[in-house]
mmCIF file with all atom_site columns, C-alpha atoms in Angstrom:
data_model
loop_
_atom_site.group_PDB
_atom_site.id
_atom_site.type_symbol
_atom_site.label_atom_id
_atom_site.label_alt_id
_atom_site.label_comp_id
_atom_site.label_asym_id
_atom_site.label_entity_id
_atom_site.label_seq_id
_atom_site.pdbx_PDB_ins_code
_atom_site.Cartn_x
_atom_site.Cartn_y
_atom_site.Cartn_z
_atom_site.occupancy
_atom_site.B_iso_or_equiv
_atom_site.pdbx_formal_charge
_atom_site.auth_seq_id
_atom_site.auth_comp_id
_atom_site.auth_asym_id
_atom_site.auth_atom_id
_atom_site.pdbx_PDB_model_num
ATOM 1  C CA . MET N 1 1  ? 31.568 -29.718 -56.053 1.00 0.00 ? 18 MET N CA 1
ATOM 2  C CA . ALA N 1 2  ? 33.238 -28.009 -59.237 1.00 0.00 ? 19 ALA N CA 1
ATOM 3  C CA . GLY N 1 3  ? 31.740 -29.699 -62.281 1.00 0.00 ? 20 GLY N CA 1
ATOM 4  C CA . LYS N 1 4  ? 28.714 -30.851 -60.389 1.00 0.00 ? 21 LYS N CA 1
ATOM 5  C CA . GLY N 1 5  ? 26.106 -28.379 -62.247 1.00 0.00 ? 22 GLY N CA 1
ATOM 6  C CA . SER N 1 6  ? 28.034 -25.232 -60.911 1.00 0.00 ? 23 SER N CA 1
ATOM 7  C CA . VAL N 1 7  ? 29.106 -24.728 -64.416 1.00 0.00 ? 24 VAL N CA 1
ATOM 8  C CA . ASP N 1 8  ? 25.745 -24.035 -66.223 1.00 0.00 ? 25 ASP N CA 1
ATOM 9  C CA . LYS N 1 9  ? 24.195 -22.502 -62.601 1.00 0.00 ? 26 LYS N CA 1
ATOM 10 C CA . ALA N 1 10 ? 27.079 -19.889 -63.402 1.00 0.00 ? 27 ALA N CA 1
ATOM 11 C CA . LYS N 1 11 ? 26.502 -19.170 -66.676 1.00 0.00 ? 28 LYS N CA 1
ATOM 12 C CA . GLY N 1 12 ? 22.879 -20.037 -66.546 1.00 0.00 ? 29 GLY N CA 1
ATOM 13 C CA . LYS N 1 13 ? 22.325 -16.803 -63.800 1.00 0.00 ? 30 LYS N CA 1
ATOM 14 C CA . ALA N 1 14 ? 24.278 -14.642 -66.212 1.00 0.00 ? 31 ALA N CA 1
ATOM 15 C CA . LYS N 1 15 ? 22.250 -15.676 -69.113 1.00 0.00 ? 32 LYS N CA 1
ATOM 16 C CA . GLU N 1 16 ? 19.184 -14.120 -66.831 1.00 0.00 ? 33 GLU N CA 1
ATOM 17 C CA . MET N 1 17 ? 21.349 -11.025 -65.680 1.00 0.00 ? 34 MET N CA 1
ATOM 18 C CA . ALA N 1 18 ? 21.904 -10.735 -69.278 1.00 0.00 ? 35 ALA N CA 1
ATOM 19 C CA . GLY N 1 19 ? 18.629 -10.963 -70.695 1.00 0.00 ? 36 GLY N CA 1
ATOM 20 C CA . LYS N 1 20 ? 17.178 -8.770  -67.933 1.00 0.00 ? 37 LYS N CA 1
ATOM 21 C CA . ILE N 1 21 ? 19.385 -6.034  -68.568 1.00 0.00 ? 38 ILE N CA 1
ATOM 22 C CA . THR N 1 22 ? 18.532 -6.047  -72.288 1.00 0.00 ? 39 THR N CA 1
ATOM 23 C CA . GLY N 1 23 ? 15.000 -6.958  -71.902 1.00 0.00 ? 40 GLY N CA 1
ATOM 24 C CA . ASN N 1 24 ? 15.615 -9.975  -74.038 1.00 0.00 ? 41 ASN N CA 1
ATOM 25 C CA . ARG N 1 25 ? 13.301 -12.045 -72.048 1.00 0.00 ? 42 ARG N CA 1
ATOM 26 C CA . GLU N 1 26 ? 13.878 -15.495 -74.727 1.00 0.00 ? 43 GLU N CA 1
ATOM 27 C CA . ARG N 1 27 ? 17.685 -14.868 -73.017 1.00 0.00 ? 44 ARG N CA 1
ATOM 28 C CA . GLN N 1 28 ? 16.849 -14.786 -69.223 1.00 0.00 ? 45 GLN N CA 1
ATOM 29 C CA . VAL N 1 29 ? 14.701 -18.438 -69.658 1.00 0.00 ? 46 VAL N CA 1
ATOM 30 C CA . GLN N 1 30 ? 17.673 -19.677 -71.477 1.00 0.00 ? 47 GLN N CA 1
ATOM 31 C CA . GLY N 1 31 ? 19.070 -18.749 -68.218 1.00 0.00 ? 48 GLY N CA 1
ATOM 32 C CA . LYS N 1 32 ? 16.972 -20.090 -66.612 1.00 0.00 ? 49 LYS N CA 1
ATOM 33 C CA . VAL N 1 33 ? 16.947 -23.375 -68.032 1.00 0.00 ? 50 VAL N CA 1
ATOM 34 C CA . ASP N 1 34 ? 20.773 -23.684 -67.888 1.00 0.00 ? 51 ASP N CA 1
ATOM 35 C CA . GLN N 1 35 ? 20.345 -22.988 -63.766 1.00 0.00 ? 52 GLN N CA 1
ATOM 36 C CA . ALA N 1 36 ? 17.960 -25.711 -63.628 1.00 0.00 ? 53 ALA N CA 1
ATOM 37 C CA . ARG N 1 37 ? 20.188 -28.056 -65.394 1.00 0.00 ? 54 ARG N CA 1
ATOM 38 C CA . GLY N 1 38 ? 23.012 -27.052 -62.959 1.00 0.00 ? 55 GLY N CA 1
ATOM 39 C CA . ASP N 1 39 ? 20.471 -28.131 -60.469 1.00 0.00 ? 56 ASP N CA 1
ATOM 40 C CA . ALA N 1 40 ? 19.301 -30.843 -61.890 1.00 0.00 ? 57 ALA N CA 1
ATOM 41 C CA . LYS N 1 41 ? 23.213 -32.919 -62.279 1.00 0.00 ? 58 LYS N CA 1
ATOM 42 C CA . ARG N 1 42 ? 23.669 -32.142 -59.027 1.00 0.00 ? 59 ARG N CA 1
ATOM 43 C CA . ALA N 1 43 ? 21.059 -33.675 -57.639 1.00 0.00 ? 60 ALA N CA 1
ATOM 44 C CA . MET N 1 44 ? 21.554 -36.606 -59.976 1.00 0.00 ? 61 MET N CA 1
ATOM 45 C CA . HIS N 1 45 ? 25.822 -36.419 -58.290 1.00 0.00 ? 62 HIS N CA 1
ATOM 46 C CA . ASP N 1 46 ? 23.901 -36.721 -54.368 1.00 0.00 ? 63 ASP N CA 1
ATOM 47 C CA . ALA N 1 47 ? 21.846 -39.457 -55.398 1.00 0.00 ? 64 ALA N CA 1
ATOM 48 C CA . ARG N 1 48 ? 24.654 -41.299 -57.176 1.00 0.00 ? 65 ARG N CA 1
ATOM 49 C CA . GLU N 1 49 ? 27.031 -40.570 -53.910 1.00 0.00 ? 66 GLU N CA 1
ATOM 50 C CA . ARG N 1 50 ? 23.815 -41.848 -51.375 1.00 0.00 ? 67 ARG N CA 1
ATOM 51 C CA . ALA N 1 51 ? 23.835 -44.755 -53.340 1.00 0.00 ? 68 ALA N CA 1
ATOM 52 C CA . ARG N 1 52 ? 27.228 -44.913 -53.121 1.00 0.00 ? 69 ARG N CA 1
ATOM 53 C CA . LYS N 1 53 ? 28.028 -44.523 -49.764 1.00 0.00 ? 70 LYS N CA 1
ATOM 54 C CA . ALA N 1 54 ? 24.368 -47.385 -49.371 1.00 0.00 ? 71 ALA N CA 1
ATOM 55 C CA . ASP N 1 55 ? 25.818 -49.824 -51.011 1.00 0.00 ? 72 ASP N CA 1
ATOM 56 C CA . PRO N 1 56 ? 29.558 -49.449 -51.548 1.00 0.00 ? 73 PRO N CA 1
ATOM 57 C CA . SER N 1 57 ? 29.873 -52.441 -54.347 1.00 0.00 ? 74 SER N CA 1
ATOM 58 C CA . LEU N 1 58 ? 27.435 -49.956 -56.791 1.00 0.00 ? 75 LEU N CA 1
ATOM 59 C CA . GLY N 1 59 ? 31.052 -47.684 -56.835 1.00 0.00 ? 76 GLY N CA 1
ATOM 60 C CA . ARG N 1 60 ? 32.764 -50.862 -59.139 1.00 0.00 ? 77 ARG N CA 1
ATOM 61 C CA . ASP N 1 61 ? 32.337 -52.383 -62.777 1.00 0.00 ? 78 ASP N CA 1
ATOM 62 C CA . GLN N 1 62 ? 30.146 -55.475 -62.341 1.00 0.00 ? 79 GLN N CA 1
ATOM 63 C CA . GLY N 1 63 ? 31.599 -56.407 -65.482 1.00 0.00 ? 80 GLY N CA 1
#
């Protein structure tokens, strides 16, 4: 799972917490955006894997 959105989620959580501690609402929002980006990357990866399992030919180059 490493790299499939995990880094964005961790980075976002750190930004959000830093924003809460310092009272910086913009940084909090940036952190939430990074977390959402991580969730989206993970969802795309999961969808790709499900599609690949449903149709193994999707994993090969079709060139």
